[in-house]
mmCIF file of N, CA, C and O in Angstrom:
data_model
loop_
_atom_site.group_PDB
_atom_site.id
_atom_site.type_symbol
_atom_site.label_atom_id
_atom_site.label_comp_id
_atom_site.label_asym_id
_atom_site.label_seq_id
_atom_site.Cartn_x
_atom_site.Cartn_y
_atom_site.Cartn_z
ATOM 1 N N UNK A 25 224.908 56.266 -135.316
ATOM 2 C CA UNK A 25 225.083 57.616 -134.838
ATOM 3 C C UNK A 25 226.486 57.718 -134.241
ATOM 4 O O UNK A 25 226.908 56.791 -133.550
ATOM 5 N N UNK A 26 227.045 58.537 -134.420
ATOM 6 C CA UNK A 26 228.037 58.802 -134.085
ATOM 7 C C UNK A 26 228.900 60.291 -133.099
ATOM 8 O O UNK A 26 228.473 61.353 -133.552
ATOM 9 N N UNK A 27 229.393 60.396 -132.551
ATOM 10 C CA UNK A 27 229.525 60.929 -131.254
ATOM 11 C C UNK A 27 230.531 61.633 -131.074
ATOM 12 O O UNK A 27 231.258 61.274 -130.148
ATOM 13 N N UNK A 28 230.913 62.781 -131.810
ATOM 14 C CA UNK A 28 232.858 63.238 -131.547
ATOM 15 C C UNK A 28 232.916 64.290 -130.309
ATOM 16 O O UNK A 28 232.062 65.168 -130.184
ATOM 17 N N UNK A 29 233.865 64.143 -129.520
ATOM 18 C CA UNK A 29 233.393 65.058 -128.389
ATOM 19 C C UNK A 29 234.852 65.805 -128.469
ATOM 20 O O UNK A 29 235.854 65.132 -128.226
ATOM 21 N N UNK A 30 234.921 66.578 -128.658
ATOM 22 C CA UNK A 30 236.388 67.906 -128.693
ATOM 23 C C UNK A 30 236.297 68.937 -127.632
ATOM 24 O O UNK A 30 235.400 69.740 -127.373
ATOM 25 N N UNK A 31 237.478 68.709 -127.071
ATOM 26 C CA UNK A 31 237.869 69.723 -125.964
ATOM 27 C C UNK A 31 237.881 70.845 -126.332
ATOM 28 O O UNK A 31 239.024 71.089 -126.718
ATOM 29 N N UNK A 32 236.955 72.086 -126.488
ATOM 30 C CA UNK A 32 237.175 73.659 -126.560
ATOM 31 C C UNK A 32 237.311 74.387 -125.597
ATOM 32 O O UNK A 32 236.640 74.165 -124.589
ATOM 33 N N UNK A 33 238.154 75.383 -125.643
ATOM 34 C CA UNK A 33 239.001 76.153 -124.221
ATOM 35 C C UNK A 33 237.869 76.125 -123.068
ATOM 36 O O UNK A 33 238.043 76.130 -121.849
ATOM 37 N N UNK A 34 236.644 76.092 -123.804
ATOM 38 C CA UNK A 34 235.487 76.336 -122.353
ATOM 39 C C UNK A 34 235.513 75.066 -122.116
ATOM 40 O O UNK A 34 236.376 75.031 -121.239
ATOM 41 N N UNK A 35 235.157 73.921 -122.286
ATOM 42 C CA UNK A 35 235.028 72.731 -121.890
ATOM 43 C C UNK A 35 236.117 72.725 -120.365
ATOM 44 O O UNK A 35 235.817 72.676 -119.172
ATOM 45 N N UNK A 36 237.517 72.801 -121.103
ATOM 46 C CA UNK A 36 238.472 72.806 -120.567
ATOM 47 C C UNK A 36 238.467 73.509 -118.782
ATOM 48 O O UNK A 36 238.616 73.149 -117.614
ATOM 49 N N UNK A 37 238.088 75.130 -119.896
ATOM 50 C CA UNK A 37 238.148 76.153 -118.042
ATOM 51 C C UNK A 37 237.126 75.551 -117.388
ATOM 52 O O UNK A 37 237.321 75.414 -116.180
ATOM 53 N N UNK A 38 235.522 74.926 -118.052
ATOM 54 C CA UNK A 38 234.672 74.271 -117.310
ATOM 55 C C UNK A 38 235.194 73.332 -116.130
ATOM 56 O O UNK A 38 235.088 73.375 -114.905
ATOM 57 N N UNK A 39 235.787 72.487 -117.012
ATOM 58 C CA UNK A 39 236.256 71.322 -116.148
ATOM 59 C C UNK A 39 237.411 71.907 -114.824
ATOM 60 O O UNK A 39 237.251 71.377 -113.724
ATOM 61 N N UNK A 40 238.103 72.565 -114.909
ATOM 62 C CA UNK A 40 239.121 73.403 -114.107
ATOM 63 C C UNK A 40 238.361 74.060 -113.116
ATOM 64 O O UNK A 40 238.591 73.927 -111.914
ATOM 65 N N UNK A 41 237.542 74.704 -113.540
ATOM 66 C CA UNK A 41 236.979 75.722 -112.513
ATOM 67 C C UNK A 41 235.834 74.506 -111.296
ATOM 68 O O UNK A 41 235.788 74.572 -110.067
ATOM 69 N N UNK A 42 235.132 73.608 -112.128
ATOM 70 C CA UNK A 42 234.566 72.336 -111.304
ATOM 71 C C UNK A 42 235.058 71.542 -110.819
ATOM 72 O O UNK A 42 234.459 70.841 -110.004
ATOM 73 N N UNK A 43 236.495 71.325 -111.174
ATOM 74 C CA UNK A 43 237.588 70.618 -110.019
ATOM 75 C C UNK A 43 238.229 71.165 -108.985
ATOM 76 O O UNK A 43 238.914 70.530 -108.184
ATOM 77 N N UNK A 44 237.981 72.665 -108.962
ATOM 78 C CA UNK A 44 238.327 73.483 -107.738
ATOM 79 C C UNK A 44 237.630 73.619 -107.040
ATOM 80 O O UNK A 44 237.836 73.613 -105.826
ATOM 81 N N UNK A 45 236.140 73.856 -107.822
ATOM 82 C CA UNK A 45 235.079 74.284 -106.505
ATOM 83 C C UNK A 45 235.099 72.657 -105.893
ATOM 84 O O UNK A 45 234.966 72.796 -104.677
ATOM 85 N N UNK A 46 235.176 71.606 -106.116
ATOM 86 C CA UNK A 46 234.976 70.327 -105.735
ATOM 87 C C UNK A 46 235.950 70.309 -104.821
ATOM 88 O O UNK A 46 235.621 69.574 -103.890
ATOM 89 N N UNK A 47 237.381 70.964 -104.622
ATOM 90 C CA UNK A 47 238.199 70.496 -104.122
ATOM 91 C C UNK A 47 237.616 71.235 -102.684
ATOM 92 O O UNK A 47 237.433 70.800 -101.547
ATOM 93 N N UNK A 48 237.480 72.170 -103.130
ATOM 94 C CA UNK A 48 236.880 73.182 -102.169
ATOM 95 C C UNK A 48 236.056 72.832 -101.103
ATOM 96 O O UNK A 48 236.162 72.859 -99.877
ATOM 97 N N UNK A 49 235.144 72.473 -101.964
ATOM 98 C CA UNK A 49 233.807 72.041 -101.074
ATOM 99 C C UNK A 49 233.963 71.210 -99.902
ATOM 100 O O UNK A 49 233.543 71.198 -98.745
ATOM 101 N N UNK A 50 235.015 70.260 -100.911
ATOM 102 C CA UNK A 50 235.462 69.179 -100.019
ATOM 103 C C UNK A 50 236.548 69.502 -98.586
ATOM 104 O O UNK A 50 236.872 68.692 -97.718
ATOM 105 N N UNK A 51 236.842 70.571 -98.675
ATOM 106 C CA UNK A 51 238.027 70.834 -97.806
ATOM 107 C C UNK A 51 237.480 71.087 -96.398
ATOM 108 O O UNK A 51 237.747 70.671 -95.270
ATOM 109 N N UNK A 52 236.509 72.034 -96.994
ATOM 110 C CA UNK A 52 235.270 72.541 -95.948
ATOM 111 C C UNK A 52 234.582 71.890 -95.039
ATOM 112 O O UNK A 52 234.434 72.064 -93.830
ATOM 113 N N UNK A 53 233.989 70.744 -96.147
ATOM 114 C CA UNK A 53 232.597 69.970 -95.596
ATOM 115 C C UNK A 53 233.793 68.961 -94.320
ATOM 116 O O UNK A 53 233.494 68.855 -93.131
ATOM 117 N N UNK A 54 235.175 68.300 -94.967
ATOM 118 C CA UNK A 54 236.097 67.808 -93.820
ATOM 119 C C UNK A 54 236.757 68.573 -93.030
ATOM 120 O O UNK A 54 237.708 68.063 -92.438
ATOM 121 N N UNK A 55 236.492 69.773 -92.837
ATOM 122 C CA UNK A 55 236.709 71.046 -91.623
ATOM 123 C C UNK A 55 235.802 70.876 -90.827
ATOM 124 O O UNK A 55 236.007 70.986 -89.618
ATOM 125 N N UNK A 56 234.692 70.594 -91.294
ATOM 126 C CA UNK A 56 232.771 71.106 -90.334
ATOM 127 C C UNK A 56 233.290 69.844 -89.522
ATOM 128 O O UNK A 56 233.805 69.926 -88.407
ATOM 129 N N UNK A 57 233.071 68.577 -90.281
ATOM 130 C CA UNK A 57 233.073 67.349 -89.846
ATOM 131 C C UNK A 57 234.220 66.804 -88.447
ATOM 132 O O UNK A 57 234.085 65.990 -87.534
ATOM 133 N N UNK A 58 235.640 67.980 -88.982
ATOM 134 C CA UNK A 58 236.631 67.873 -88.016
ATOM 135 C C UNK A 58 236.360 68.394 -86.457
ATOM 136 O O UNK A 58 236.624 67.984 -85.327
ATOM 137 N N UNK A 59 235.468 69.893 -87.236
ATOM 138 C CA UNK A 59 235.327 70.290 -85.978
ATOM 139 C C UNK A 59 234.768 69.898 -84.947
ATOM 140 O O UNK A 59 235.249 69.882 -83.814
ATOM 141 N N UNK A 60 233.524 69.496 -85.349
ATOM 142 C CA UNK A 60 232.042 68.690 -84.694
ATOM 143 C C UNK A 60 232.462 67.207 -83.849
ATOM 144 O O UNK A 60 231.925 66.750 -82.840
ATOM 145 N N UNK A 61 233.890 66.514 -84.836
ATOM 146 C CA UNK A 61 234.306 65.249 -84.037
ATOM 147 C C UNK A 61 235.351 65.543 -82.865
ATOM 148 O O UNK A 61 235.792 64.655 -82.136
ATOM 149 N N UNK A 62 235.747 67.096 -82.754
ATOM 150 C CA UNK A 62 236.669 67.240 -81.713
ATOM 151 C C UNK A 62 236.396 67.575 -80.785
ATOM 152 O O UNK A 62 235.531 68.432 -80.603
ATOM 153 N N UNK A 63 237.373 66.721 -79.444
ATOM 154 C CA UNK A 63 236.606 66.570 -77.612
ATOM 155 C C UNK A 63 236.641 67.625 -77.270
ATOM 156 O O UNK A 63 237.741 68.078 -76.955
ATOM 157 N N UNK A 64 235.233 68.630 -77.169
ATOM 158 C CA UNK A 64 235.473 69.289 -76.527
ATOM 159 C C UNK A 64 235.796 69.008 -74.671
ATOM 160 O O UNK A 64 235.613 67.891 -74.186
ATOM 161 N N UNK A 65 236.303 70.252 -73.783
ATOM 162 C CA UNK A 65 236.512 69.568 -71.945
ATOM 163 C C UNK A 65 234.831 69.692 -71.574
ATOM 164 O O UNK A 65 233.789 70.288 -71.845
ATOM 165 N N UNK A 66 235.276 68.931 -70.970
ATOM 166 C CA UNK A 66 233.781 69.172 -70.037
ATOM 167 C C UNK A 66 233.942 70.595 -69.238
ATOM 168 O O UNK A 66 235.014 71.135 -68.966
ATOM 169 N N UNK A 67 232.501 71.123 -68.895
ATOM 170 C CA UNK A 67 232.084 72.381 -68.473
ATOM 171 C C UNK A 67 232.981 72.805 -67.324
ATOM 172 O O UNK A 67 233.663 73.810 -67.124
ATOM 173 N N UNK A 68 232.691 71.428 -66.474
ATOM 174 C CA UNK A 68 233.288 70.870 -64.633
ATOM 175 C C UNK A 68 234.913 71.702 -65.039
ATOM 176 O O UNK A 68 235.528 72.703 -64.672
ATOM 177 N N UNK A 69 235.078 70.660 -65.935
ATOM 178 C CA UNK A 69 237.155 70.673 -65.775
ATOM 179 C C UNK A 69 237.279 71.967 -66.231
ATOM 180 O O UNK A 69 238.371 72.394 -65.857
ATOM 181 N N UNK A 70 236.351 73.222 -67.197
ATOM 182 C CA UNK A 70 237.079 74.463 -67.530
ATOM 183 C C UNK A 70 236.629 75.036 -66.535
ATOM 184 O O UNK A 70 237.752 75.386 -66.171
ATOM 185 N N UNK A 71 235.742 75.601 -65.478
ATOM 186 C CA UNK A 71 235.163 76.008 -64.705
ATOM 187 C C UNK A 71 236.584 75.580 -63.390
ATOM 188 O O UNK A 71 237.235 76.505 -62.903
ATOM 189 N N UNK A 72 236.787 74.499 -63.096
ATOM 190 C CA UNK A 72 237.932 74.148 -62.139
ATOM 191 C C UNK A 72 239.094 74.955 -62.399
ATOM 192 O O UNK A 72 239.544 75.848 -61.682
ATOM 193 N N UNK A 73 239.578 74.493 -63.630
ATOM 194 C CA UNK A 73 240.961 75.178 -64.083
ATOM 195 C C UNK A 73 240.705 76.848 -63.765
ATOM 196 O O UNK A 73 241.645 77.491 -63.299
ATOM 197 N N UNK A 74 239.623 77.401 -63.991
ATOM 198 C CA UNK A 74 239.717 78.927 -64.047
ATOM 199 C C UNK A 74 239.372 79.540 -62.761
ATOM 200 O O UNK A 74 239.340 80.753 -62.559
ATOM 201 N N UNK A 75 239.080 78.490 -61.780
ATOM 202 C CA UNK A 75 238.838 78.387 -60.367
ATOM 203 C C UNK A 75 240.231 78.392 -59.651
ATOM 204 O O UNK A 75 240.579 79.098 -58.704
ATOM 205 N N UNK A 76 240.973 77.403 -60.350
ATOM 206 C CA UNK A 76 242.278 77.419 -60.052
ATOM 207 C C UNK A 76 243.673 78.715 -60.137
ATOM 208 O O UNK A 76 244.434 79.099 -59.249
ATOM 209 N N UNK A 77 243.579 79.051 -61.352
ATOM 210 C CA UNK A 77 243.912 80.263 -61.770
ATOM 211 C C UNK A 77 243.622 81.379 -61.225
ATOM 212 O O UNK A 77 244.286 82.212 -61.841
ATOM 213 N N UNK A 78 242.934 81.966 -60.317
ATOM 214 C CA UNK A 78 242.284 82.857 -59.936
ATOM 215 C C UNK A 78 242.580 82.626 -58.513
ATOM 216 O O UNK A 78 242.458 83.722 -57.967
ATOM 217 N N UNK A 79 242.982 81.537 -57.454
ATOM 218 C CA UNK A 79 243.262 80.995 -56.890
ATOM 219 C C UNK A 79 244.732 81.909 -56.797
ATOM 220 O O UNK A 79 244.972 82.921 -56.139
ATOM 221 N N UNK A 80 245.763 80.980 -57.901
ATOM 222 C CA UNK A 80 246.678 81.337 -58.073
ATOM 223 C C UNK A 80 247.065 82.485 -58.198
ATOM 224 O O UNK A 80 248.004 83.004 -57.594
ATOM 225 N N UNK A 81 246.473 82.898 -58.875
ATOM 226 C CA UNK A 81 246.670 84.301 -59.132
ATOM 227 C C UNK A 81 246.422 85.845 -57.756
ATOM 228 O O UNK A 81 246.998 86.909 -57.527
ATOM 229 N N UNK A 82 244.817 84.811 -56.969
ATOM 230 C CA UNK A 82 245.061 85.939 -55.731
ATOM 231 C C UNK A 82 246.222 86.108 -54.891
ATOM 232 O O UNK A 82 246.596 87.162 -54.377
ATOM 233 N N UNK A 83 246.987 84.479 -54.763
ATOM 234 C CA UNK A 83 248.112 84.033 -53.848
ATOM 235 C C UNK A 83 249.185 84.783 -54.394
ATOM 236 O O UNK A 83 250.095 85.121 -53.638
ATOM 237 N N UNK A 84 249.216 85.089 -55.578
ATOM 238 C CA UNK A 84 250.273 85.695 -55.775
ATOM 239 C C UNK A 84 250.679 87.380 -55.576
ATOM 240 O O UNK A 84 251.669 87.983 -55.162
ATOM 241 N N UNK A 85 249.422 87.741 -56.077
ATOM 242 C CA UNK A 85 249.274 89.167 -55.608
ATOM 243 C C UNK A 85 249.283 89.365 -53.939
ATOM 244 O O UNK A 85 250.071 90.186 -53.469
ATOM 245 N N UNK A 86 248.874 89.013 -53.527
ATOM 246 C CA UNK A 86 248.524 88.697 -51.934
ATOM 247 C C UNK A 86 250.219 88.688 -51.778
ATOM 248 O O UNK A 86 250.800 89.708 -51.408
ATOM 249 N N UNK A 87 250.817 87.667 -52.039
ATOM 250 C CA UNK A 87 252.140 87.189 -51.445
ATOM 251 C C UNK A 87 253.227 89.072 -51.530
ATOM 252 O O UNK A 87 253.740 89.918 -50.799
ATOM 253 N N UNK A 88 253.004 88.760 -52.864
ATOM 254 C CA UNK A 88 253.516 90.334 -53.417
ATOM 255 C C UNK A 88 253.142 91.247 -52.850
ATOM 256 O O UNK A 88 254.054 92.044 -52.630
ATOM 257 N N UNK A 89 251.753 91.679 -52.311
ATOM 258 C CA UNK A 89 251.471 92.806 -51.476
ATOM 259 C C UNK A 89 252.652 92.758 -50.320
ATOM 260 O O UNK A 89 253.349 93.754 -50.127
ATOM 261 N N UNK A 90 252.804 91.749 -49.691
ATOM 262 C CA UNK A 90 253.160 91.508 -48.207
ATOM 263 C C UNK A 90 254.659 92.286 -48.577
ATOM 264 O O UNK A 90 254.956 93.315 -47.969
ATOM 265 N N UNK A 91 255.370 91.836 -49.392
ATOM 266 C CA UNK A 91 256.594 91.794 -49.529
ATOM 267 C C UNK A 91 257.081 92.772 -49.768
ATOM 268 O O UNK A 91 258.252 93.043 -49.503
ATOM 269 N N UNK A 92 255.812 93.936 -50.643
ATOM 270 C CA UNK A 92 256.194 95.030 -50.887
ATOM 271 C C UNK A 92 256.091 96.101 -49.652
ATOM 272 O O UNK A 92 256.625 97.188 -49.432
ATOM 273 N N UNK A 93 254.948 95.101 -48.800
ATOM 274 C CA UNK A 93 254.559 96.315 -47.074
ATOM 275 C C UNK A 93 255.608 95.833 -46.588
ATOM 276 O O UNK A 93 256.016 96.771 -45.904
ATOM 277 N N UNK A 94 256.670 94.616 -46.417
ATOM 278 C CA UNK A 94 257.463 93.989 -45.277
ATOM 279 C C UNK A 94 258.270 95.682 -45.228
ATOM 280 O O UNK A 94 257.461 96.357 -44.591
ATOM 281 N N UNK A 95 258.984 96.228 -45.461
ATOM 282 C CA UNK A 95 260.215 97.283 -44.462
ATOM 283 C C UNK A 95 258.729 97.837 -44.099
ATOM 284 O O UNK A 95 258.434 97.441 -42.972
ATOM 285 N N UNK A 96 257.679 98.636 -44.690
ATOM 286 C CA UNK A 96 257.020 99.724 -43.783
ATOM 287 C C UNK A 96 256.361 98.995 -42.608
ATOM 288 O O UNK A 96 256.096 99.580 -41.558
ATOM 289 N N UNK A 97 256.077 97.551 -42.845
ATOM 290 C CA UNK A 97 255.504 97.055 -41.344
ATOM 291 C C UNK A 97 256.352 96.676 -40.458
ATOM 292 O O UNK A 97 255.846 96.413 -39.367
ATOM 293 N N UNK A 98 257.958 96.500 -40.580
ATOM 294 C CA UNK A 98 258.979 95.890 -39.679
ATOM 295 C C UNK A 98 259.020 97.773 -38.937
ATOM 296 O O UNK A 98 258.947 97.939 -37.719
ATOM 297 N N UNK A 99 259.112 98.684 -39.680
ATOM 298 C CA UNK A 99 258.569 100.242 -39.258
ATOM 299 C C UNK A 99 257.966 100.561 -37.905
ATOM 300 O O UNK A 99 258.254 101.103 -36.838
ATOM 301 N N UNK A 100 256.662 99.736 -38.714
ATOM 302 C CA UNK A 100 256.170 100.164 -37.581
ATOM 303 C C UNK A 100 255.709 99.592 -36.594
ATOM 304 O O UNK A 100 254.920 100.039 -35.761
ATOM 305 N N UNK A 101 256.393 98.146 -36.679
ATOM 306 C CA UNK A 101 256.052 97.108 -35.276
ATOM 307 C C UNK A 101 256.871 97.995 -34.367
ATOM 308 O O UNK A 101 256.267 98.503 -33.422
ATOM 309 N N UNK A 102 258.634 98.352 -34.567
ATOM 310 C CA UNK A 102 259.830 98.516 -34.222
ATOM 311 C C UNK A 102 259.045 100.381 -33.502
ATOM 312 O O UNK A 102 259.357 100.884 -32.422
ATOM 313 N N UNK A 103 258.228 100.871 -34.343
ATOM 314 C CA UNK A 103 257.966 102.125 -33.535
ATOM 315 C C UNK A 103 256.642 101.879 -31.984
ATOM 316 O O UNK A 103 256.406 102.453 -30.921
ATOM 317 N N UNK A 104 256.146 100.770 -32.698
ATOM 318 C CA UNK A 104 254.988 100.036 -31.172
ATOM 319 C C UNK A 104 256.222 99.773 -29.999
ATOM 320 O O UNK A 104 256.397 100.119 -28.830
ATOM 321 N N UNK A 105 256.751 99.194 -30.714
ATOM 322 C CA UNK A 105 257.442 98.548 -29.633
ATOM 323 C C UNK A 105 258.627 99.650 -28.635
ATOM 324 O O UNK A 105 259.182 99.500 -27.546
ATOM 325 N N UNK A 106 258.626 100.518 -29.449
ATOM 326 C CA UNK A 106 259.224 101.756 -28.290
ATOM 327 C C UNK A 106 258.451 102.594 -28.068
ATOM 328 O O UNK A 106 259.008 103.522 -27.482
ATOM 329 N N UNK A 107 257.204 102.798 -28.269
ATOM 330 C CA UNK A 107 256.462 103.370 -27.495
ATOM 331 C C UNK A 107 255.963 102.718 -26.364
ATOM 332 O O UNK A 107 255.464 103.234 -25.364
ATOM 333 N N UNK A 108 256.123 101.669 -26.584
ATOM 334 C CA UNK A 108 255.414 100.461 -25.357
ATOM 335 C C UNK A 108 256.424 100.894 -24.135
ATOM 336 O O UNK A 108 256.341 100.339 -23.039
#
């Protein structure tokens, strides 16, 4: 028995179109795998950091308030103090 096997344009796009979805698949399935192996932080350390930030962030507004009241409160110590 004998066996001739000839490439016809479908064979061909067959094979093309099943080496893409393969490439594919594969790109994916080592995306899932990437994702799943990467550290996420612990709960503690994002919870701190955004503890921190907020921190920072009141000090700064806070600081800024002051700086923007400093002439109207030098105002009105300077008007206590001559009424005194």
């Amino acid at each position: 028995m004998e066996y001739r096997f000839s490439l016809t344009p479908r064979l061909i796009a067959l094979a093309i179109f099943s080496g893409v979805a393969m490439l594919v698949l594969l790109f994916a399935l080592g995306y899932q795998i990437g994702q799943s192996m990467a550290e996420r932080p612990a709960p503690a350390v994002a919870e701190n950091a955004a503890k921190r930030a907020r921190q920072q962030l009141t000090g700064k507004v806070s600081s800024e308030a002051a700086a923007a009241a400093a002439p109207v409160t030098e105002r009105v110590n300077a008007a206590q103090k001559a009424a005194q």
